[in-house]
Amino acid sequence: MCGRFVLFSTGEQLLGFVGSLPGVREVVAPDGTPPARYNVAPTHQVPIVRFHEHEALVQAARWGLLPSWKRDDSGPPLFNARGETVAVKPSFRSAMRSQRGIMLLDGYYEWHEKQPYYVTPESGMLAAAALWDTGANRLSTTMVTTDAAERIAWLHHRLPLFLLPEEIEQWTQGTTEEAQELISPSRVAPQLQWHAVGREVGNVRNDSPELIQPI
């Protein structure tokens, strides 16, 4: 699972990454990009990237899906969606059919035996498979998860469905069946690295670059 992440790439760096994805010719960010954050938690605003043909739209969304039938944001935030059941669960199945996008991360936190670790790619950013919806008249999103790949399963048995650049178009613009073909332990896992970090990350009010420093 993923309940905390880091996104310090912003501005031109973030838009440049989106613009470099296969098939993208234009990137539109009507509200700009978010400030750098080192402790993003559920219900925070996060950038969701949605695609239409060759255009990528970057917008702020609540991290915690609000299905179209929700009238308010009451109840536990749906910040993760199990890939194995996402096509049949009432909260996610409609979005899975036609409302798929990606969430961008520089890294994320995971806990093992009460010790937090920061997980990050060897280079570049991470693109996590996501769903979006507009319940309660606001844009919201959730991150799709799968079983963890073997080399990182010691840290947690679940892992966000991180996509390779060449997989993003299939996830976001393919049929439901084509998107479901990608739901398996992430092929990005071999590129991940990690190190232990301070327990201060456990308090969501802490938000500084020091949180990702190794201890």
Coordinates of C-alpha atoms in Angstrom, one line a residue:
M1 CA 0.0 0.0 0.0
C2 CA 1.0 3.6 -0.1
G3 CA -0.2 6.1 2.5
R4 CA 2.5 8.7 2.4
F5 CA 4.6 10.0 -0.4
V6 CA 7.0 12.7 -1.6
L7 CA 6.7 15.1 -4.5
F8 CA 9.5 17.7 -4.6
S9 CA 9.6 17.9 -8.4
T10 CA 7.4 20.8 -9.4
G11 CA 7.1 23.6 -12.0
E12 CA 9.0 23.0 -15.2
Q13 CA 10.6 19.8 -13.9
L14 CA 7.2 18.1 -13.3
L15 CA 5.7 19.4 -16.6
G16 CA 8.8 18.4 -18.4
F17 CA 8.5 14.8 -17.2
V18 CA 4.9 14.6 -18.3
G19 CA 5.8 16.1 -21.7
S20 CA 8.5 13.5 -22.2
L21 CA 6.1 10.6 -21.9
P22 CA 5.4 8.6 -25.1
G23 CA 2.6 10.1 -27.3
V24 CA 2.3 13.4 -25.3
R25 CA 2.5 16.5 -27.6
E26 CA 1.0 19.1 -25.3
V27 CA 0.8 19.5 -21.5
V28 CA -1.8 21.7 -19.9
A29 CA -1.7 22.7 -16.3
P30 CA -4.5 25.4 -15.8
D31 CA -3.8 25.8 -12.1
G32 CA 0.0 25.5 -12.2
T33 CA 1.8 22.8 -10.3
P34 CA 1.8 22.1 -6.5
P35 CA 4.6 23.3 -4.2
A36 CA 7.2 20.8 -3.1
R37 CA 5.9 18.4 -0.4
Y38 CA 7.9 15.9 1.6
N39 CA 5.0 14.3 3.6
V40 CA 1.9 14.0 1.4
A41 CA -0.9 12.2 3.1
P42 CA -4.5 11.1 2.3
T43 CA -7.0 14.0 1.7
H44 CA -4.1 16.3 0.7
Q45 CA -4.3 17.9 -2.8
V46 CA -2.1 16.0 -5.3
P47 CA -1.6 16.4 -9.0
I48 CA -3.5 13.9 -11.2
V49 CA -2.5 13.6 -14.8
R50 CA -5.3 12.7 -17.3
F51 CA -4.8 12.0 -21.0
H52 CA -6.9 12.7 -24.1
E53 CA -5.3 11.6 -27.3
H54 CA -2.0 13.5 -27.3
E55 CA -2.8 16.0 -24.6
A56 CA -1.9 15.6 -20.9
L57 CA -4.0 17.6 -18.4
V58 CA -2.4 18.2 -14.9
Q59 CA -4.8 19.2 -12.2
A60 CA -5.1 19.2 -8.4
A61 CA -7.2 16.4 -6.9
R62 CA -8.1 15.2 -3.4
W63 CA -6.1 12.1 -2.6
G64 CA -8.9 9.8 -1.5
L65 CA -11.5 8.9 -4.2
L66 CA -15.0 10.3 -3.9
P67 CA -17.1 8.1 -6.2
S68 CA -19.7 9.9 -8.4
W69 CA -22.5 8.9 -6.0
K70 CA -20.9 10.5 -3.0
R71 CA -22.4 13.7 -1.8
D72 CA -19.7 14.7 0.7
D73 CA -16.2 13.6 1.8
S74 CA -17.4 11.6 4.9
G75 CA -16.0 8.2 5.6
P76 CA -12.4 6.8 5.4
P77 CA -10.5 8.2 2.4
L78 CA -10.2 5.7 -0.4
F79 CA -6.5 6.5 -1.1
N80 CA -5.6 3.0 -2.4
A81 CA -7.5 0.6 -4.6
R82 CA -6.6 -3.1 -4.9
G83 CA -5.9 -3.8 -8.5
E84 CA -7.2 -7.4 -8.3
T85 CA -10.8 -6.2 -7.5
V86 CA -10.8 -2.6 -8.9
A87 CA -13.0 -3.6 -11.8
V88 CA -15.8 -5.0 -9.6
K89 CA -15.8 -2.9 -6.4
P90 CA -18.7 -0.5 -6.4
S91 CA -16.4 2.5 -5.3
F92 CA -14.0 1.9 -8.2
R93 CA -15.6 0.0 -11.1
S94 CA -17.0 3.1 -12.9
A95 CA -13.7 4.9 -12.7
M96 CA -11.9 1.8 -13.9
R97 CA -13.9 1.7 -17.0
S98 CA -13.1 5.2 -18.3
Q99 CA -11.4 7.4 -15.7
R100 CA -7.9 6.3 -15.4
G101 CA -4.8 8.5 -15.0
I102 CA -1.5 8.6 -13.2
M103 CA -0.2 10.2 -10.0
L104 CA 3.4 11.4 -9.9
L105 CA 5.8 10.7 -7.1
D106 CA 9.5 11.3 -6.4
G107 CA 9.3 8.6 -3.7
Y108 CA 7.1 7.2 -1.0
Y109 CA 7.3 6.0 2.6
E110 CA 6.7 2.5 3.9
W111 CA 7.0 1.1 7.4
H112 CA 8.5 -2.2 8.5
E113 CA 8.5 -3.2 12.1
K114 CA 7.8 0.5 13.0
Q115 CA 10.8 1.7 11.1
P116 CA 10.0 4.1 8.2
Y117 CA 11.8 3.7 4.9
Y118 CA 12.0 6.1 2.0
V119 CA 11.6 4.3 -1.4
T120 CA 12.6 6.1 -4.6
P121 CA 13.6 5.2 -8.1
E122 CA 17.3 5.1 -9.2
S123 CA 16.5 8.1 -11.4
G124 CA 13.6 10.2 -12.6
M125 CA 10.0 10.1 -11.2
L126 CA 7.5 7.4 -10.5
A127 CA 4.2 7.2 -12.3
A128 CA 1.6 5.3 -10.3
A129 CA -1.6 4.0 -11.9
A130 CA -4.5 6.0 -10.6
L131 CA -8.3 6.4 -10.9
W132 CA -10.2 9.7 -10.7
D133 CA -13.8 10.7 -10.1
T134 CA -15.9 13.7 -9.3
G135 CA -18.2 12.8 -6.4
A136 CA -19.1 15.7 -4.0
N137 CA -18.5 18.0 -7.0
R138 CA -14.7 17.8 -6.6
L139 CA -11.9 16.0 -8.5
S140 CA -10.4 13.2 -6.5
T141 CA -8.1 10.3 -7.1
T142 CA -6.8 7.0 -5.7
M143 CA -3.7 5.0 -6.3
V144 CA -3.9 1.4 -7.6
T145 CA -1.9 -1.3 -5.8
T146 CA -0.8 -4.9 -6.5
D147 CA 1.1 -7.6 -4.7
A148 CA 4.7 -6.5 -4.1
A149 CA 7.5 -7.7 -6.4
E150 CA 9.7 -10.3 -4.7
R151 CA 12.7 -8.0 -4.1
I152 CA 10.7 -5.5 -2.1
A153 CA 8.1 -7.7 -0.5
W154 CA 10.1 -7.8 2.8
L155 CA 9.1 -4.2 3.3
H156 CA 5.4 -4.6 2.6
H157 CA 3.3 -7.2 0.8
R158 CA 1.6 -4.5 -1.3
L159 CA 3.1 -2.0 -3.8
P160 CA 1.7 0.8 -5.9
L161 CA 1.2 -0.2 -9.5
F162 CA 4.1 1.9 -10.9
L163 CA 4.0 2.1 -14.7
L164 CA 6.9 2.1 -17.2
P165 CA 6.6 5.1 -19.6
E166 CA 5.6 2.8 -22.4
E167 CA 2.7 1.4 -20.3
I168 CA 1.0 4.7 -19.5
E169 CA -0.9 5.0 -22.7
Q170 CA -2.3 1.5 -22.4
W171 CA -3.4 2.2 -18.8
T172 CA -4.9 5.6 -19.4
Q173 CA -6.4 5.2 -22.9
G174 CA -6.8 1.5 -23.5
T175 CA -9.9 -0.6 -22.9
T176 CA -10.7 -1.8 -19.5
E177 CA -9.4 -5.2 -20.5
E178 CA -6.1 -3.7 -21.8
A179 CA -5.6 -1.8 -18.6
Q180 CA -6.3 -4.9 -16.5
E181 CA -3.4 -6.6 -18.3
L182 CA -1.0 -4.3 -16.5
I183 CA -2.3 -5.2 -13.0
S184 CA 0.6 -7.4 -11.8
P185 CA 3.7 -6.9 -9.6
S186 CA 5.2 -3.8 -11.0
R187 CA 7.9 -4.1 -13.6
V188 CA 9.4 -0.8 -12.2
A189 CA 10.3 -2.7 -8.9
P190 CA 13.9 -3.5 -10.1
Q191 CA 14.6 0.2 -10.3
L192 CA 13.6 1.0 -6.7
Q193 CA 16.0 1.7 -3.9
W194 CA 15.4 2.5 -0.3
H195 CA 16.9 3.6 3.0
A196 CA 15.7 4.0 6.6
V197 CA 14.6 7.5 7.6
G198 CA 13.7 9.2 10.9
R199 CA 10.4 8.5 12.7
E200 CA 9.5 12.2 12.4
V201 CA 7.8 11.3 9.1
G202 CA 5.1 9.6 11.1
N203 CA 3.7 13.1 12.0
V204 CA 2.0 14.5 9.0
R205 CA 2.7 18.0 10.3
N206 CA 6.4 17.5 9.6
D207 CA 7.2 18.5 6.0
S208 CA 10.8 19.3 5.1
P209 CA 13.6 17.8 3.0
E210 CA 15.2 16.4 6.1
L211 CA 12.5 13.7 6.2
I212 CA 14.0 11.8 3.3
Q213 CA 17.6 11.9 4.6
P214 CA 19.0 8.5 5.5
I215 CA 19.7 7.6 9.1

